[in-house]
Every structure is written in C-alpha cells, then in structure tokens.
Coordinates of C-alpha atoms in Angstrom, one line a residue:
M6 CA 0.0 0.0 0.0
G7 CA 1.2 3.5 -0.8
I8 CA 1.3 6.5 1.5
A9 CA -2.0 8.1 2.3
R10 CA -2.5 11.7 1.1
S11 CA -4.9 14.5 1.9
S12 CA -8.4 13.5 0.9
N13 CA -8.7 16.8 -1.1
S14 CA -5.9 15.7 -3.4
V15 CA -6.8 12.0 -3.8
T16 CA -8.6 11.2 -7.0
L17 CA -10.3 8.1 -8.3
V18 CA -7.3 7.4 -10.4
D19 CA -5.2 7.1 -7.2
V20 CA -7.8 4.7 -5.8
A21 CA -7.7 2.5 -8.9
R22 CA -3.9 2.4 -8.8
E23 CA -3.8 1.6 -5.1
A24 CA -6.3 -1.2 -5.5
G25 CA -4.7 -2.5 -8.7
V26 CA -7.8 -2.2 -10.8
S27 CA -8.8 -0.1 -13.8
L28 CA -10.3 3.3 -13.5
K29 CA -13.6 2.0 -15.0
T30 CA -13.8 -0.7 -12.3
A31 CA -13.2 1.8 -9.5
S32 CA -15.9 3.9 -11.0
R33 CA -18.3 1.0 -11.0
V34 CA -17.6 0.4 -7.3
L35 CA -18.2 4.1 -6.6
N36 CA -21.5 4.0 -8.4
R37 CA -22.6 0.8 -6.6
E38 CA -23.0 -1.2 -9.8
V39 CA -23.9 -4.8 -9.2
S40 CA -21.5 -6.2 -11.9
V41 CA -18.5 -5.8 -9.5
S42 CA -17.3 -9.0 -7.7
S43 CA -17.2 -9.0 -3.9
S44 CA -13.4 -9.4 -3.8
T45 CA -12.9 -6.4 -6.2
L46 CA -15.4 -4.4 -4.2
E47 CA -13.5 -5.1 -1.0
K48 CA -10.1 -4.1 -2.6
V49 CA -11.4 -0.8 -3.9
Q50 CA -13.2 0.1 -0.7
R51 CA -10.0 -0.7 1.3
A52 CA -8.0 1.6 -1.0
M53 CA -10.6 4.4 -0.6
A54 CA -10.4 4.1 3.2
H55 CA -6.6 3.9 3.2
L56 CA -6.2 7.0 1.0
G57 CA -9.0 8.9 2.7
Y58 CA -10.8 9.3 -0.6
R59 CA -13.9 11.4 -0.6
P60 CA -16.0 11.5 -3.8
N61 CA -17.1 14.9 -5.1
E62 CA -20.9 14.2 -5.0
L63 CA -21.7 17.5 -6.8
A64 CA -19.4 16.7 -9.7
R65 CA -20.7 13.1 -9.9
G66 CA -24.3 14.4 -9.9
L67 CA -23.7 16.9 -12.7
K68 CA -22.0 14.3 -14.8
A69 CA -24.7 11.7 -14.3
R70 CA -27.5 14.3 -14.3
K71 CA -28.4 13.0 -10.8
S72 CA -27.7 14.7 -7.5
A73 CA -28.8 12.1 -5.0
T74 CA -30.7 14.8 -3.3
I75 CA -34.4 15.4 -2.6
G76 CA -36.1 18.6 -1.5
M77 CA -38.6 19.0 1.3
V78 CA -40.7 22.1 1.9
V79 CA -42.9 22.4 5.1
K80 CA -45.0 25.3 6.4
N81 CA -43.7 25.6 9.9
L82 CA -40.6 23.9 11.2
A83 CA -41.7 24.6 14.8
D84 CA -44.8 22.5 14.3
P85 CA -44.4 18.9 15.8
F86 CA -46.1 17.5 12.7
A87 CA -43.4 19.0 10.5
F88 CA -40.5 18.1 12.8
N89 CA -41.5 14.4 13.0
A90 CA -42.3 14.1 9.3
V91 CA -38.9 15.7 8.4
K92 CA -37.1 13.3 10.7
A93 CA -38.7 10.3 9.0
V94 CA -38.0 11.6 5.5
Q95 CA -34.3 12.0 6.4
E96 CA -34.1 8.5 7.8
V97 CA -35.6 6.9 4.7
A98 CA -33.5 9.1 2.4
R99 CA -30.3 8.2 4.2
V100 CA -30.9 4.5 4.0
N101 CA -31.4 4.8 0.2
G102 CA -28.3 7.0 -0.4
Y103 CA -30.1 10.4 -0.7
I104 CA -29.7 13.6 1.3
V105 CA -32.6 16.0 2.0
I106 CA -32.4 19.8 1.4
L107 CA -35.0 21.3 3.7
A108 CA -36.9 24.6 3.4
S109 CA -39.8 26.3 5.2
S110 CA -42.5 28.4 3.5
G111 CA -43.7 30.1 6.7
W112 CA -47.2 29.8 5.3
D113 CA -46.3 32.4 2.7
P114 CA -47.3 31.3 -0.9
D115 CA -44.6 33.6 -2.4
V116 CA -41.9 32.1 -0.2
E117 CA -43.2 28.6 -1.0
R118 CA -42.8 29.3 -4.8
S119 CA -39.4 30.8 -4.3
E120 CA -38.2 27.9 -2.2
V121 CA -39.5 25.3 -4.7
E122 CA -37.8 27.2 -7.6
S123 CA -34.5 27.4 -5.6
L124 CA -34.5 23.7 -4.9
I125 CA -35.2 22.8 -8.5
R126 CA -32.3 25.0 -9.6
H127 CA -30.1 23.1 -7.1
Q128 CA -30.9 20.0 -9.2
I129 CA -32.9 18.0 -6.6
E130 CA -34.3 14.8 -8.1
G131 CA -37.7 15.0 -6.5
L132 CA -39.8 17.0 -4.0
I133 CA -41.8 16.4 -0.9
I134 CA -44.0 19.3 0.1
S135 CA -46.6 20.2 2.6
P136 CA -48.4 22.9 0.6
V137 CA -49.5 26.2 2.0
G138 CA -52.9 25.5 0.4
S139 CA -53.7 29.1 -0.1
P140 CA -55.8 30.1 -3.1
K141 CA -52.7 32.3 -4.0
S142 CA -50.4 29.3 -3.8
N143 CA -49.1 28.4 -7.3
F144 CA -45.8 26.8 -8.2
L145 CA -47.1 24.2 -10.7
D146 CA -45.7 26.1 -13.7
I147 CA -42.1 25.8 -12.4
I148 CA -42.3 22.0 -11.9
P149 CA -40.3 20.4 -14.8
P150 CA -42.0 17.7 -16.9
D151 CA -41.8 14.2 -15.5
F152 CA -40.5 15.6 -12.2
H153 CA -41.7 13.6 -9.1
V154 CA -43.6 15.4 -6.3
V155 CA -45.3 14.0 -3.2
T156 CA -47.6 16.2 -1.1
L157 CA -48.1 15.8 2.6
D158 CA -51.2 16.5 4.6
Q159 CA -53.3 17.9 1.7
P160 CA -53.5 17.6 -2.0
M161 CA -52.4 20.3 -4.5
R162 CA -55.1 22.0 -6.5
K163 CA -55.1 21.2 -10.2
A164 CA -52.3 18.7 -9.9
S165 CA -52.0 15.0 -10.1
F166 CA -49.2 14.5 -7.6
D167 CA -48.9 11.5 -5.3
S168 CA -50.1 12.4 -1.8
V169 CA -50.0 11.1 1.8
M170 CA -52.9 12.2 4.0
I171 CA -55.4 11.2 6.7
D172 CA -59.2 10.9 6.6
N173 CA -59.7 14.3 8.3
R174 CA -63.5 14.2 8.0
R175 CA -64.0 10.8 9.6
S176 CA -61.4 11.5 12.3
V177 CA -63.2 14.6 13.5
R178 CA -66.7 13.1 13.1
N179 CA -65.8 10.2 15.4
A180 CA -64.1 12.5 17.9
V181 CA -67.2 14.7 18.1
Q182 CA -69.3 11.5 18.5
H183 CA -67.2 10.7 21.5
L184 CA -68.0 14.0 23.1
L185 CA -71.7 13.5 22.3
E186 CA -71.6 10.2 24.1
H187 CA -70.5 12.0 27.2
G188 CA -73.6 14.1 27.0
Y189 CA -72.2 17.3 25.7
E190 CA -74.5 19.2 23.3
R191 CA -73.1 22.7 22.9
I192 CA -69.9 21.5 21.2
L193 CA -67.9 24.2 19.5
A194 CA -65.5 23.6 16.6
L195 CA -62.6 26.0 16.7
S196 CA -60.5 26.3 13.5
T197 CA -58.1 28.6 11.6
R198 CA -57.3 29.2 8.0
P199 CA -60.8 28.2 6.7
W200 CA -59.5 27.9 3.1
L201 CA -57.3 24.9 3.9
H202 CA -58.3 21.5 2.6
T203 CA -57.7 20.0 6.1
S204 CA -59.8 22.7 7.8
V205 CA -62.7 22.2 5.3
E206 CA -62.6 18.5 5.8
R207 CA -62.4 18.6 9.6
I208 CA -65.3 21.1 9.8
A209 CA -67.3 18.9 7.5
G210 CA -66.7 15.9 9.9
Y211 CA -67.8 18.1 12.8
R212 CA -71.0 19.1 11.0
D213 CA -71.7 15.4 10.1
A214 CA -71.7 14.4 13.8
M215 CA -73.8 17.3 15.0
R216 CA -76.3 16.9 12.2
K217 CA -76.7 13.2 13.0
A218 CA -77.3 14.1 16.6
G219 CA -79.9 16.7 15.7
L220 CA -77.9 19.5 17.3
E221 CA -76.9 23.0 16.2
S222 CA -73.4 23.4 14.8
R223 CA -71.3 25.9 16.6
I224 CA -68.3 26.9 14.6
A225 CA -65.7 29.6 15.2
L226 CA -63.4 30.3 12.3
V227 CA -60.5 32.8 12.3
E228 CA -57.9 33.5 9.7
H229 CA -54.9 33.2 12.1
E230 CA -54.2 31.7 15.5
S231 CA -53.2 35.1 16.8
S232 CA -57.0 36.0 16.8
I233 CA -57.6 33.4 19.5
T234 CA -57.1 35.7 22.5
R235 CA -58.5 35.6 26.0
E236 CA -61.0 38.3 25.2
W237 CA -62.1 36.6 21.9
L238 CA -62.6 33.2 23.7
D239 CA -64.6 34.8 26.4
E240 CA -66.9 36.7 24.0
V241 CA -67.3 34.1 21.2
V242 CA -66.8 30.7 22.8
L243 CA -68.1 31.2 26.3
K244 CA -70.7 34.0 26.1
Q245 CA -72.0 33.8 22.5
H246 CA -72.0 30.0 22.0
K247 CA -72.0 29.0 25.7
A248 CA -69.9 26.0 24.7
D249 CA -69.8 23.1 27.1
A250 CA -67.2 21.4 24.9
V251 CA -64.5 22.6 22.4
I252 CA -62.7 20.7 19.7
T253 CA -59.8 22.5 18.1
M254 CA -58.7 21.7 14.6
N255 CA -54.9 21.9 14.8
W256 CA -52.0 22.0 17.3
V257 CA -51.4 25.8 17.3
C258 CA -55.1 26.4 17.7
T259 CA -55.0 24.0 20.6
I260 CA -52.2 25.8 22.5
A261 CA -53.9 29.2 21.9
A262 CA -57.3 27.9 23.2
L263 CA -55.8 26.2 26.3
R264 CA -53.9 29.4 27.2
G265 CA -57.0 31.6 26.7
L266 CA -59.3 29.3 28.7
K267 CA -56.8 29.2 31.6
H268 CA -56.6 33.0 31.6
N269 CA -60.4 33.1 31.7
D270 CA -60.3 30.8 34.8
K271 CA -62.0 28.0 33.0
R272 CA -61.2 24.5 34.0
L273 CA -61.0 21.7 31.5
R274 CA -63.7 19.1 32.0
K275 CA -65.4 20.8 34.9
D276 CA -66.2 24.0 33.0
V277 CA -65.6 23.0 29.4
A278 CA -64.7 19.6 27.9
F279 CA -61.8 19.7 25.4
V280 CA -60.5 17.7 22.5
S281 CA -57.4 18.6 20.5
F282 CA -56.9 17.6 16.8
D283 CA -53.2 16.8 17.1
D284 CA -51.7 15.2 20.1
F285 CA -48.7 17.1 21.6
D286 CA -46.0 16.8 24.2
L287 CA -47.2 17.4 27.7
A288 CA -50.8 16.6 26.8
D289 CA -50.6 13.7 29.3
M290 CA -49.0 16.0 31.9
I291 CA -51.5 18.9 32.0
H292 CA -54.2 18.5 34.6
P293 CA -56.6 17.3 33.6
T294 CA -54.8 15.4 30.7
V295 CA -55.9 16.5 27.2
S296 CA -57.8 14.1 24.9
A297 CA -56.6 14.3 21.3
V298 CA -56.8 12.9 17.8
R299 CA -53.3 11.7 17.1
Q300 CA -51.9 11.9 13.6
P301 CA -49.2 9.4 12.5
T302 CA -46.7 12.2 12.0
E303 CA -43.6 10.0 11.4
E304 CA -45.5 7.7 9.2
F305 CA -46.4 10.6 7.0
G306 CA -42.7 11.1 6.4
Y307 CA -41.9 7.4 5.9
E308 CA -44.6 6.9 3.4
A309 CA -43.9 10.1 1.4
A310 CA -40.1 9.3 1.2
R311 CA -40.7 5.7 0.4
L312 CA -43.1 6.6 -2.4
L313 CA -40.8 9.3 -3.9
I314 CA -37.7 7.2 -3.9
Q315 CA -39.7 4.4 -5.6
R316 CA -40.6 6.9 -8.3
L317 CA -37.0 8.0 -8.6
K318 CA -35.8 4.5 -9.0
G319 CA -38.5 3.6 -11.5
T320 CA -40.0 0.9 -9.2
G321 CA -43.1 2.8 -8.1
P322 CA -46.7 2.1 -9.1
K323 CA -47.8 3.2 -12.5
T324 CA -50.8 5.2 -11.4
Q325 CA -51.1 8.3 -9.1
Q326 CA -51.1 7.3 -5.4
S327 CA -53.1 8.8 -2.6
I328 CA -52.2 7.1 0.7
V329 CA -54.6 7.6 3.6
L330 CA -53.1 6.9 7.0
P331 CA -55.0 5.9 10.2
T332 CA -55.4 8.3 13.1
R333 CA -56.0 7.4 16.8
F334 CA -58.3 9.0 19.3
I335 CA -56.5 9.2 22.6
A336 CA -59.3 9.5 25.3
R337 CA -57.8 11.2 28.3
E338 CA -59.5 13.2 31.1
S339 CA -60.4 16.5 29.4
C340 CA -63.3 14.9 27.4
G341 CA -64.7 13.3 30.6
C342 CA -63.0 9.9 30.5
K343 CA -61.1 8.3 33.3
P344 CA -57.3 8.7 33.4
L345 CA -55.6 6.7 30.6
N346 CA -52.5 4.4 30.9
E347 CA -50.1 6.4 28.7
D348 CA -48.2 3.2 27.9
D349 CA -51.3 1.9 26.2
A350 CA -51.7 5.2 24.3
R351 CA -48.2 5.0 23.0
S352 CA -48.2 1.3 22.1
P353 CA -48.8 0.5 18.4
A354 CA -50.1 -2.9 19.5
K355 CA -52.8 -1.3 21.7
R356 CA -54.8 1.0 19.4
V357 CA -56.9 3.2 21.6
G358 CA -59.9 4.5 19.7
L359 CA -58.8 3.8 16.1
I360 CA -61.0 6.2 14.2
A361 CA -59.7 6.3 10.6
K362 CA -58.7 3.0 9.0
R363 CA -56.3 2.8 6.1
Q364 CA -58.2 3.1 2.8

C-alpha cells in the first residue's frame, strides 16, 4: 500500500492504482453497480479508506445528471407535525443513499414558490412538500415535466401529484361523536385558515356528527391563530355560544385555546370539555390530561419518502397514489374519560380508539 495523502488531493485514479484495478472498475464500485465482484469491491473500498478518498458528490451528480438529493418544503418547522415528518424523511433518504435539502415556506405562498424554484435550480431529483394550500399558492408552472412530487397533509389543487394524507372528515366526526356520548350538546369547533383543505374536511366531519345528533353546529373560524385571544374566547366561545365542549382543529389552535381558557379561569372538563386535533408533548402532563386525535406524523414522512424514492428508482406504481393513513383518538381526562394508561396510548399494539382506517 502507498502513502495516504490529503483527501482533497486524492482522485479516483489514485484509488484505482492503489487497488490494482482499472479506473472503470473503480468507478463501478463508486456508483454501486452490481456487476462488481465482492473481492474487487473489498479491494477498492479498502483503497478508498486507506487513502482517505472522498468523492465529489456534486461533480458526480452533474456528470450523471443526478444529484442524489431530494427537496422538502414544510409550512412551519416549529410544528411537531413537520418536525416528525422531516425526521422520518431524512431517515428513509439516508438509507437509500439520498440527502434532504429542507426549506420552510412560513405559510407564505410567495416564499413557497421561491423555495421550490430554488430547490429545482439546485438539481434536486424529487420534492416532498406540505403545501401552503392558499388560493394564491401556485408553483405548478415551475415544476419540470416528469418531475416527481409527493404532497403531505393535503393535495395540491389542479395537480396529479402523489399524496399522503389522513381521513380528516372521519377522524373529527368520530371525535365529536365521543363528546356527544359523554352528554355534551353545545360542542364548538374552533378552526383557523378556513380555506385549507384540512380545515374544510375537519369542519365537515364536525357538521356530520352534530347533524346526525340533531344538534346545532357551533363553529368559530379565524384567519390566524393570533386571533384566539383571552377576550375573543370569552366573548365568542363562552358567552356567544355558551360552549360546554370545544374541539380544536390543529395544534397551534389548541395551544392558543388552552392558554385563553386558563386566563379566563375556565377548568378543563369541569367548566368545558376539550379535545385537540393533534396530540402534543405534555398533553398527558397537563391537569386534567388532554384528549386528542393523534396523527401518525412520522408515518407521513416514511410513506412520502418511500413513495418518492420508488418513483426516482423507477419501481413505483404506474398510477397516481393517494395514501390515507389511520389516526387514533386518545381519550384522556379533558373529554370526561377516566385517566388513561399512557403506555397503552403510545403502544402501536394497543390501538386506543382507532378512528380512521387505512383506505
């Protein structure tokens, strides 16, 4: 074996010479081609390790017209939904030899378009995106032909992209039914961004349950979570609707509502029952514990990444895919139930209140 040099100066020619193989064979090993024998593979890999060889992935990508990178755009990196989905996408990508370039739109359709355009310019091979969903959101014209996109959480208008979602309507309908079974009748649905596909579907599920029970729908919609103040909650939720139960339609909405109710000296369960769409950290630590519809946040990422990489490798299904994942209703104390064994709530083998089956 020769003397190892700085990895910045070591080339594939040096590796081939060190391993005693042709440059073409060393290149085949680098590109993970199956035609290389195990003994040759071992020799070349040993030479790479000894010389400290580091391939120039960008140069390789430009030459092969492949970058081994995928882009991912989410609306809010602080949202637990986005955090867990991103983590899962990165895990699947890593196993399959891809890296993930991450961007956030901040709920701004102009930023969303700019980030998608920037990612495409950086030669990503495919895109996973949680769309802003605004009527002003439009980046379809900058998506290249035959470019693979998978949407998370909601579909893209006027597009035939693969998608990974949940059955929002059924999930909320069954959660409201649970509240009805406890005897609550003045159940209020609290939601934001009414133009979102997820908001529309969740409100529809709420209406389904209330209509079936022969009860009046009580709906409070605001454009942004910042509108859910102590004063607004007191006036709209408590005085106008006289709600005896509240179901919130997303995690940020939940936090704003819980804070506002506390500031109005309203106790969960005793003064107003409460269900959150989206489970969250500390939901089982608040007193009383908070009942929630739990989304499979990590599975969103796993399924989206798996589907995209299948497309990139040419092994995916021939038709457009819309994967619908199951949610779980976690019945804790705030809805009127007895305390829940959280080990049961977290165990995949013990599905507590399965309310939306895989389609």
